[in-house]
PDB file of C-alpha atoms in Angstrom:
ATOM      1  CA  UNK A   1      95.674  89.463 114.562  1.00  0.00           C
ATOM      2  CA  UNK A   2      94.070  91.248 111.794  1.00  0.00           C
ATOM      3  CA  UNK A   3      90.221  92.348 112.151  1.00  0.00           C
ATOM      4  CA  UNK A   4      87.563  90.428 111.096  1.00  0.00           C
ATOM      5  CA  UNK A   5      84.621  91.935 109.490  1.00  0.00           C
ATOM      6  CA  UNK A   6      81.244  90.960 108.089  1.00  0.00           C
ATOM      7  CA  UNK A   7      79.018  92.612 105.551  1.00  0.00           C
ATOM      8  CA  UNK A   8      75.152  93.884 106.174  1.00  0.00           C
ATOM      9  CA  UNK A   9      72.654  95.557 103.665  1.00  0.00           C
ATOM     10  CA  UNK A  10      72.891  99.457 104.282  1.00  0.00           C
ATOM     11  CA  UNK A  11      70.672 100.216 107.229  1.00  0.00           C
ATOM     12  CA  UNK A  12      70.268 104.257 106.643  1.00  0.00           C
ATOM     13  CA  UNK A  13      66.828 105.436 106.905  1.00  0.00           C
ATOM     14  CA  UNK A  14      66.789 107.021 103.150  1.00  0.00           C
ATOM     15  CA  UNK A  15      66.848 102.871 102.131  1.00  0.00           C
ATOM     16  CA  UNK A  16      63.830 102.498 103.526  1.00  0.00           C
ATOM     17  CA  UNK A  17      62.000 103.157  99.799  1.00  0.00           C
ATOM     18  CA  UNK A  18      60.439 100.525  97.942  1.00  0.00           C
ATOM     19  CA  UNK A  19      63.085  99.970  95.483  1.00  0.00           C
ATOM     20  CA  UNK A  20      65.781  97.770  97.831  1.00  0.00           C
ATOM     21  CA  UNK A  21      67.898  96.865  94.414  1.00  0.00           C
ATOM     22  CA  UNK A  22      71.978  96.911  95.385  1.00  0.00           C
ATOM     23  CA  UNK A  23      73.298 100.203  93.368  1.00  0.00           C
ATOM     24  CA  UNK A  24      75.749  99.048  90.544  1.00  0.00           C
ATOM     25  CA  UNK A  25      78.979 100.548  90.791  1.00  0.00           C
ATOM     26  CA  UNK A  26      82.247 100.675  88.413  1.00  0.00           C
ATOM     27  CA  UNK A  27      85.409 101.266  90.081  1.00  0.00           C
ATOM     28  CA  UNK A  28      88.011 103.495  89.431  1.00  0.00           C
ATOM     29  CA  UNK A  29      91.476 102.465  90.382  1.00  0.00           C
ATOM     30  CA  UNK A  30      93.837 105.584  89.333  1.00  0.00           C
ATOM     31  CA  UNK A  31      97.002 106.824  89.020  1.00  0.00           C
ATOM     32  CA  UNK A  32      97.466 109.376  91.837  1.00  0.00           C
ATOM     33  CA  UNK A  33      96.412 110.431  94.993  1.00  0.00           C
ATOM     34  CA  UNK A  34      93.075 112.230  95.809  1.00  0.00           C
ATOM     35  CA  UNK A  35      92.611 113.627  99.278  1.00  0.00           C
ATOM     36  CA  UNK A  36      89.248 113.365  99.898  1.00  0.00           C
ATOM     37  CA  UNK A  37      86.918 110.220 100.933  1.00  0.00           C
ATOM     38  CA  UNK A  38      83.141 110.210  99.875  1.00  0.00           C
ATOM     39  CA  UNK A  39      80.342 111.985  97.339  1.00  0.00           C
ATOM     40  CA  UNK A  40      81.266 115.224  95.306  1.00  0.00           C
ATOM     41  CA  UNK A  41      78.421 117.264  93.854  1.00  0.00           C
ATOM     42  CA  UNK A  42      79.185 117.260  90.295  1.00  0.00           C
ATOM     43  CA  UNK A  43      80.825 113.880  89.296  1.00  0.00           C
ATOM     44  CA  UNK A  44      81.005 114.746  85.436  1.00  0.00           C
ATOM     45  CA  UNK A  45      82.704 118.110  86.361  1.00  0.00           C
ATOM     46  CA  UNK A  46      85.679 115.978  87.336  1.00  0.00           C
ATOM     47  CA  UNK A  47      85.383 112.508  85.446  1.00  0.00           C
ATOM     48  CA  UNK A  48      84.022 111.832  81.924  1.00  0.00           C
ATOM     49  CA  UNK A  49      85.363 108.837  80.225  1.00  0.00           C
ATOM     50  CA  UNK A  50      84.991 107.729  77.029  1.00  0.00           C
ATOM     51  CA  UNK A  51      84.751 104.406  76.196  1.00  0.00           C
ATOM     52  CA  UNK A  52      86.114 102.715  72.842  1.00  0.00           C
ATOM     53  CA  UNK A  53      83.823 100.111  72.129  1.00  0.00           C
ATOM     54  CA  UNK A  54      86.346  98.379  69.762  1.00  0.00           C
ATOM     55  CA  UNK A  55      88.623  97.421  72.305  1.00  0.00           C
ATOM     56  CA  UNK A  56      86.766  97.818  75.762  1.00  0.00           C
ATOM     57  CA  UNK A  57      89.111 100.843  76.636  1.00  0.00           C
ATOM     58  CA  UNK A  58      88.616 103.770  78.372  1.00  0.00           C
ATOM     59  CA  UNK A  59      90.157 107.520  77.770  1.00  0.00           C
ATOM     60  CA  UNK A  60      89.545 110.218  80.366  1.00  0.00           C
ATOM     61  CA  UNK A  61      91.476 113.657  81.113  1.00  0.00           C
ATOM     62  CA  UNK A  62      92.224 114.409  85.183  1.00  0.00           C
ATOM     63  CA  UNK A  63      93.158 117.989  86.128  1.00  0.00           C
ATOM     64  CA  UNK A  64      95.244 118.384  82.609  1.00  0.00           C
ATOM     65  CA  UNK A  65      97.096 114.477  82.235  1.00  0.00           C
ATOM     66  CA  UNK A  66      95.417 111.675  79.539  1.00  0.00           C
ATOM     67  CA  UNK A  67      94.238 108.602  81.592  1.00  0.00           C
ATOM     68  CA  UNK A  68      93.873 105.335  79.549  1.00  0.00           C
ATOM     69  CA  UNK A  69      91.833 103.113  81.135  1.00  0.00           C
ATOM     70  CA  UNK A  70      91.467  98.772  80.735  1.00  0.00           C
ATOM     71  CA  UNK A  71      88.364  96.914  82.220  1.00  0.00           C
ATOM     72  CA  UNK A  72      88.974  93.836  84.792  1.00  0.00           C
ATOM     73  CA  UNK A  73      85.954  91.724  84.921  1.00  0.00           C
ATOM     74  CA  UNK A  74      85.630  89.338  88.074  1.00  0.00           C
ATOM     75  CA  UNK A  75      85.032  85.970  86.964  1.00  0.00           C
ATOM     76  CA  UNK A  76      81.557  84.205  86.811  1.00  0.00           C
ATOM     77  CA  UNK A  77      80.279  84.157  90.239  1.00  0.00           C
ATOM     78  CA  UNK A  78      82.353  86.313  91.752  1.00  0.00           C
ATOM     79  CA  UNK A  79      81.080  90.451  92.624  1.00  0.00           C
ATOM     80  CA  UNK A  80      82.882  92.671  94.509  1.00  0.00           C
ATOM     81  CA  UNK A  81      81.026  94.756  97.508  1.00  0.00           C
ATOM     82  CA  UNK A  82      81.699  98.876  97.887  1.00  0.00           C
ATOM     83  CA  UNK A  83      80.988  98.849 101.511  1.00  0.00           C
ATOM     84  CA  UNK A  84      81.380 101.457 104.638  1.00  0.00           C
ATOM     85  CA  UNK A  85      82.775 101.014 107.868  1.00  0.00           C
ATOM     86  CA  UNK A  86      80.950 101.329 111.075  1.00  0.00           C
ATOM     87  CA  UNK A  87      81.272 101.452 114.468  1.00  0.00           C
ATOM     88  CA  UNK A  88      79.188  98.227 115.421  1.00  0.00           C
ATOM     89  CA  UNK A  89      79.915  95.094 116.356  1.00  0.00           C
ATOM     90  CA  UNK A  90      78.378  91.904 115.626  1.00  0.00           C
ATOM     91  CA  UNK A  91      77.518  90.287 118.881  1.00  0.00           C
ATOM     92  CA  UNK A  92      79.454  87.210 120.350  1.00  0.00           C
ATOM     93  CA  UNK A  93      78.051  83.913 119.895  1.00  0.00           C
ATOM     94  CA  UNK A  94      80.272  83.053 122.546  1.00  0.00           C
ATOM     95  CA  UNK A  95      78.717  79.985 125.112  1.00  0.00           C
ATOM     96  CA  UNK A  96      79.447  80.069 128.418  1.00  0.00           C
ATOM     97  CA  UNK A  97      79.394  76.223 130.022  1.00  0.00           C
ATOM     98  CA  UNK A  98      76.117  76.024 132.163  1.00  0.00           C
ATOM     99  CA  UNK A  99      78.612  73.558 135.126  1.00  0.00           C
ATOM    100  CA  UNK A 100      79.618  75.524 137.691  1.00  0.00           C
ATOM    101  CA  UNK A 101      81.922  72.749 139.193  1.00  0.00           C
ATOM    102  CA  UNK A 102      84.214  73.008 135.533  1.00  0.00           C
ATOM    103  CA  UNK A 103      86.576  76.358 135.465  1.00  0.00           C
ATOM    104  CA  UNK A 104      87.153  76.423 131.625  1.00  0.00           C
ATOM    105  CA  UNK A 105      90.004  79.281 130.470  1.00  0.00           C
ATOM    106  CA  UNK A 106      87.757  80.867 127.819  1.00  0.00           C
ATOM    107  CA  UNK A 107      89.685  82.591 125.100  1.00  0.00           C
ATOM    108  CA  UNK A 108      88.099  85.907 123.957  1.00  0.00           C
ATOM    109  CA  UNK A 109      86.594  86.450 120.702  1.00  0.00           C
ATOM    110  CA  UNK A 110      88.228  89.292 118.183  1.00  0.00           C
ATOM    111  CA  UNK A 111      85.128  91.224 117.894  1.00  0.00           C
ATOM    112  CA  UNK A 112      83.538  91.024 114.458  1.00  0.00           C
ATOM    113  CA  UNK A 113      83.200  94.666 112.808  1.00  0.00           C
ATOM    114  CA  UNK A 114      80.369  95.215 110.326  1.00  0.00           C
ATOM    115  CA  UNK A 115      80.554  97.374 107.406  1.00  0.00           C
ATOM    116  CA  UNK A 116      77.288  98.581 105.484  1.00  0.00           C
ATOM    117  CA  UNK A 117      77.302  97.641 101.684  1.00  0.00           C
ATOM    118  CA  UNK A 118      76.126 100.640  99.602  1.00  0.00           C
ATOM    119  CA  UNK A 119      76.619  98.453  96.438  1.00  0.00           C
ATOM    120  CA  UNK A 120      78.420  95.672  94.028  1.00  0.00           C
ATOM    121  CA  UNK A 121      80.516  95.510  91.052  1.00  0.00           C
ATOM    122  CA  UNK A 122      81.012  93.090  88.264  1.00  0.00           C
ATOM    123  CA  UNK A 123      84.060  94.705  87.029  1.00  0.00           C
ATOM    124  CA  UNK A 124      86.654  97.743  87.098  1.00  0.00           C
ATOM    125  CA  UNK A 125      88.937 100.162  85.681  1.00  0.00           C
ATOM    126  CA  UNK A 126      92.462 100.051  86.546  1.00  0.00           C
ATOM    127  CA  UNK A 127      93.914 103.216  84.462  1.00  0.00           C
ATOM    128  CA  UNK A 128      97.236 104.489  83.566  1.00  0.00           C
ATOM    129  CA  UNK A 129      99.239 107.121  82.572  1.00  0.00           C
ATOM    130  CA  UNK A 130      98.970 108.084  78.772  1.00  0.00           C
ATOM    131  CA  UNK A 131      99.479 104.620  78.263  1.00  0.00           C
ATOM    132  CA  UNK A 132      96.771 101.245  78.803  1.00  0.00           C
ATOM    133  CA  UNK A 133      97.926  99.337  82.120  1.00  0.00           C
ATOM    134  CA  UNK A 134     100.022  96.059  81.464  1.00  0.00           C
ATOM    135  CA  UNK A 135      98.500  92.900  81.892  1.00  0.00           C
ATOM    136  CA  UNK A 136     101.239  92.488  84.468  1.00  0.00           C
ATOM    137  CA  UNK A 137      99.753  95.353  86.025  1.00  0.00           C
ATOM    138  CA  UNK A 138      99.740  95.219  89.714  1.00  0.00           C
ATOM    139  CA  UNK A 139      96.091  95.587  90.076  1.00  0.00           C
ATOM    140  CA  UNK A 140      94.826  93.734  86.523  1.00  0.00           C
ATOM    141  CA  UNK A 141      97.122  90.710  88.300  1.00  0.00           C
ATOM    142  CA  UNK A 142      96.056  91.275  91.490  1.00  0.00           C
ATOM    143  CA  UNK A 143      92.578  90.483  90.721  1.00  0.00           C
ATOM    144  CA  UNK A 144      93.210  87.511  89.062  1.00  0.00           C
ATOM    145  CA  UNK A 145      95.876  85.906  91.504  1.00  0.00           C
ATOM    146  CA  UNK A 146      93.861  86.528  94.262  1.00  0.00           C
ATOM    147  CA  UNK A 147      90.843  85.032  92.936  1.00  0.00           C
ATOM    148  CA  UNK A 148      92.817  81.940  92.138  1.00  0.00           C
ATOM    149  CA  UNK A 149      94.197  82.024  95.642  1.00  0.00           C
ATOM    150  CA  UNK A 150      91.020  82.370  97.626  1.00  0.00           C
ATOM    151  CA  UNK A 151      89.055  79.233  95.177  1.00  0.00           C
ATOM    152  CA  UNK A 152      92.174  76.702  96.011  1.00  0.00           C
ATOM    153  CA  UNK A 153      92.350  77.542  99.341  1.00  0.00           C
ATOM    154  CA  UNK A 154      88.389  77.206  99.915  1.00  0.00           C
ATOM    155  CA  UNK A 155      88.445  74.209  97.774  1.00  0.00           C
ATOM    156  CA  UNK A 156      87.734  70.470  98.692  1.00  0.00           C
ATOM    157  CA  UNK A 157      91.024  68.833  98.190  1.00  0.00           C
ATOM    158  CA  UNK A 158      90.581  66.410  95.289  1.00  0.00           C
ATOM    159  CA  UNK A 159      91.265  62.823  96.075  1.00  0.00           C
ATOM    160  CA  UNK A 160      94.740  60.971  95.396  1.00  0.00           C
ATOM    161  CA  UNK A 161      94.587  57.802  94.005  1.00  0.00           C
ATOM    162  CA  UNK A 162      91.815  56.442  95.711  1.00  0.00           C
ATOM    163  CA  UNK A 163      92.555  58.274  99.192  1.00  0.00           C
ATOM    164  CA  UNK A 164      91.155  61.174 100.803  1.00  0.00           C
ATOM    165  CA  UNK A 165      93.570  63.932 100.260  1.00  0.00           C
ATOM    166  CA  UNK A 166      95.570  64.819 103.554  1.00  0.00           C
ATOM    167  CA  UNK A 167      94.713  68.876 104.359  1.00  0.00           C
TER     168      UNK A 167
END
Protein backbone atom coordinates (compact mmCIF):
# COMPACT_ATOMS: atom_id res chain seq x y z
CA UNK A 1 0.00 0.00 0.00
CA UNK A 2 1.43 3.26 -0.87
CA UNK A 3 2.18 5.90 2.06
CA UNK A 4 -0.05 8.32 3.09
CA UNK A 5 1.06 11.71 3.98
CA UNK A 6 -0.33 14.98 5.28
CA UNK A 7 0.93 18.51 5.00
CA UNK A 8 1.86 21.01 8.14
CA UNK A 9 3.11 24.72 8.07
CA UNK A 10 7.05 24.58 8.42
CA UNK A 11 7.79 24.24 12.10
CA UNK A 12 11.72 25.40 12.02
CA UNK A 13 12.58 27.82 14.60
CA UNK A 14 13.90 30.61 11.94
CA UNK A 15 9.72 30.79 11.09
CA UNK A 16 9.15 31.96 14.17
CA UNK A 17 9.38 35.90 12.74
CA UNK A 18 6.49 37.99 12.42
CA UNK A 19 6.03 37.71 8.81
CA UNK A 20 4.26 33.91 8.61
CA UNK A 21 3.34 34.63 4.66
CA UNK A 22 3.84 31.04 2.56
CA UNK A 23 7.10 31.86 0.25
CA UNK A 24 6.00 31.90 -3.51
CA UNK A 25 7.82 29.58 -5.53
CA UNK A 26 8.10 28.88 -9.50
CA UNK A 27 9.10 25.53 -10.46
CA UNK A 28 11.52 24.36 -12.68
CA UNK A 29 10.89 21.10 -14.40
CA UNK A 30 14.15 20.49 -16.73
CA UNK A 31 15.66 18.57 -19.12
CA UNK A 32 18.43 16.60 -17.35
CA UNK A 33 19.58 15.31 -14.32
CA UNK A 34 21.11 17.36 -11.40
CA UNK A 35 22.68 15.48 -8.54
CA UNK A 36 22.14 17.44 -5.78
CA UNK A 37 18.86 18.04 -3.48
CA UNK A 38 18.42 21.48 -1.64
CA UNK A 39 19.74 25.43 -1.52
CA UNK A 40 22.91 26.54 -3.57
CA UNK A 41 24.57 29.81 -2.63
CA UNK A 42 24.40 31.71 -5.73
CA UNK A 43 21.13 30.82 -7.65
CA UNK A 44 21.75 33.44 -10.55
CA UNK A 45 25.32 31.97 -11.00
CA UNK A 46 23.55 28.92 -12.38
CA UNK A 47 19.95 30.03 -13.60
CA UNK A 48 18.91 33.34 -15.23
CA UNK A 49 15.95 33.20 -17.44
CA UNK A 50 14.60 35.53 -19.52
CA UNK A 51 11.22 35.89 -20.01
CA UNK A 52 9.45 37.01 -23.41
CA UNK A 53 6.60 38.85 -22.40
CA UNK A 54 4.96 38.46 -25.88
CA UNK A 55 4.40 34.97 -25.62
CA UNK A 56 4.85 33.98 -21.83
CA UNK A 57 8.13 32.04 -22.76
CA UNK A 58 11.11 31.55 -21.11
CA UNK A 59 14.94 31.28 -22.54
CA UNK A 60 17.74 30.26 -20.19
CA UNK A 61 21.39 28.75 -20.92
CA UNK A 62 22.48 25.51 -18.47
CA UNK A 63 26.19 24.61 -18.37
CA UNK A 64 26.54 25.57 -22.35
CA UNK A 65 22.81 24.04 -23.96
CA UNK A 66 19.69 26.77 -24.81
CA UNK A 67 16.66 25.86 -22.56
CA UNK A 68 13.25 27.14 -23.85
CA UNK A 69 10.95 27.26 -21.34
CA UNK A 70 6.58 27.30 -21.45
CA UNK A 71 4.53 28.30 -18.27
CA UNK A 72 1.71 25.74 -16.88
CA UNK A 73 -0.67 27.57 -14.74
CA UNK A 74 -2.86 25.37 -12.28
CA UNK A 75 -6.34 26.17 -12.73
CA UNK A 76 -8.43 28.57 -10.48
CA UNK A 77 -8.38 27.13 -7.11
CA UNK A 78 -5.93 24.85 -7.41
CA UNK A 79 -1.89 25.65 -5.83
CA UNK A 80 0.62 23.31 -5.66
CA UNK A 81 2.71 22.83 -2.17
CA UNK A 82 6.89 22.57 -2.29
CA UNK A 83 7.04 20.59 0.83
CA UNK A 84 9.88 18.46 2.87
CA UNK A 85 9.79 15.19 4.24
CA UNK A 86 10.14 14.34 7.83
CA UNK A 87 10.52 11.80 10.07
CA UNK A 88 7.18 12.27 12.13
CA UNK A 89 4.20 10.74 12.26
CA UNK A 90 0.84 11.98 12.73
CA UNK A 91 -0.63 10.18 15.65
CA UNK A 92 -3.41 7.42 15.33
CA UNK A 93 -6.85 8.36 15.91
CA UNK A 94 -7.31 4.85 16.28
CA UNK A 95 -10.33 3.85 19.16
CA UNK A 96 -9.96 1.07 21.05
CA UNK A 97 -13.68 -0.44 22.18
CA UNK A 98 -14.05 0.43 25.99
CA UNK A 99 -16.06 -3.68 26.37
CA UNK A 100 -13.84 -5.94 27.57
CA UNK A 101 -16.27 -8.95 27.03
CA UNK A 102 -16.04 -8.05 22.80
CA UNK A 103 -12.49 -9.32 21.18
CA UNK A 104 -12.63 -7.09 18.00
CA UNK A 105 -9.59 -8.01 15.25
CA UNK A 106 -8.41 -4.40 14.91
CA UNK A 107 -6.69 -3.72 11.64
CA UNK A 108 -3.63 -1.41 11.96
CA UNK A 109 -3.45 1.96 10.65
CA UNK A 110 -0.64 2.85 7.75
CA UNK A 111 0.96 5.50 9.71
CA UNK A 112 0.38 8.97 8.31
CA UNK A 113 3.85 10.77 7.41
CA UNK A 114 3.96 14.57 7.58
CA UNK A 115 5.93 16.69 5.37
CA UNK A 116 6.68 20.49 6.25
CA UNK A 117 5.50 22.98 3.47
CA UNK A 118 8.22 25.60 2.82
CA UNK A 119 5.89 27.16 0.15
CA UNK A 120 3.14 27.20 -2.88
CA UNK A 121 2.98 27.71 -6.49
CA UNK A 122 0.43 28.99 -8.89
CA UNK A 123 2.25 27.83 -11.86
CA UNK A 124 5.52 26.27 -13.54
CA UNK A 125 8.05 25.88 -16.10
CA UNK A 126 8.33 22.75 -17.90
CA UNK A 127 11.48 23.50 -20.36
CA UNK A 128 13.00 21.87 -23.27
CA UNK A 129 15.74 21.42 -25.33
CA UNK A 130 16.41 24.33 -27.88
CA UNK A 131 12.99 23.91 -28.66
CA UNK A 132 9.41 25.10 -26.46
CA UNK A 133 7.85 21.77 -24.89
CA UNK A 134 4.75 20.34 -26.86
CA UNK A 135 1.50 20.77 -25.56
CA UNK A 136 1.52 16.99 -25.59
CA UNK A 137 4.33 17.32 -23.39
CA UNK A 138 4.44 14.78 -20.71
CA UNK A 139 4.48 17.20 -17.92
CA UNK A 140 2.28 20.33 -19.66
CA UNK A 141 -0.38 17.11 -20.01
CA UNK A 142 0.29 15.76 -16.95
CA UNK A 143 -0.88 18.69 -15.13
CA UNK A 144 -3.88 19.03 -16.82
CA UNK A 145 -5.06 15.26 -16.91
CA UNK A 146 -4.45 14.89 -13.51
CA UNK A 147 -6.31 17.79 -12.42
CA UNK A 148 -9.25 16.56 -14.42
CA UNK A 149 -8.80 13.18 -12.83
CA UNK A 150 -8.63 14.14 -9.19
CA UNK A 151 -12.09 16.87 -9.67
CA UNK A 152 -14.25 13.76 -11.26
CA UNK A 153 -13.18 11.45 -8.95
CA UNK A 154 -13.85 13.86 -5.81
CA UNK A 155 -16.97 14.94 -7.46
CA UNK A 156 -20.69 14.39 -6.37
CA UNK A 157 -22.03 12.18 -9.03
CA UNK A 158 -24.67 14.21 -10.87
CA UNK A 159 -28.12 12.77 -10.83
CA UNK A 160 -29.67 10.52 -13.75
CA UNK A 161 -32.92 11.22 -14.71
CA UNK A 162 -34.43 11.88 -11.59
CA UNK A 163 -32.30 9.18 -9.54
CA UNK A 164 -29.45 9.41 -7.36
CA UNK A 165 -26.52 8.37 -9.37
CA UNK A 166 -25.22 4.77 -8.34
CA UNK A 167 -21.22 5.31 -7.10
Amino acid sequence: MPDMYAIRPCTKADTQSKDTSTPQYTPNIIPCKIHHDGAIDSLDRYWAPVTDEKDNTQTSYFRGRKLRGRRVALPDGYRGVVATPTDRVLPSSQQVPNDDDEVVEVEPEEPVKILEMNGTFEDLVVWGHEALPAADDTFVKGVEEWLQFAEAMHATPAPVNGKEAAV
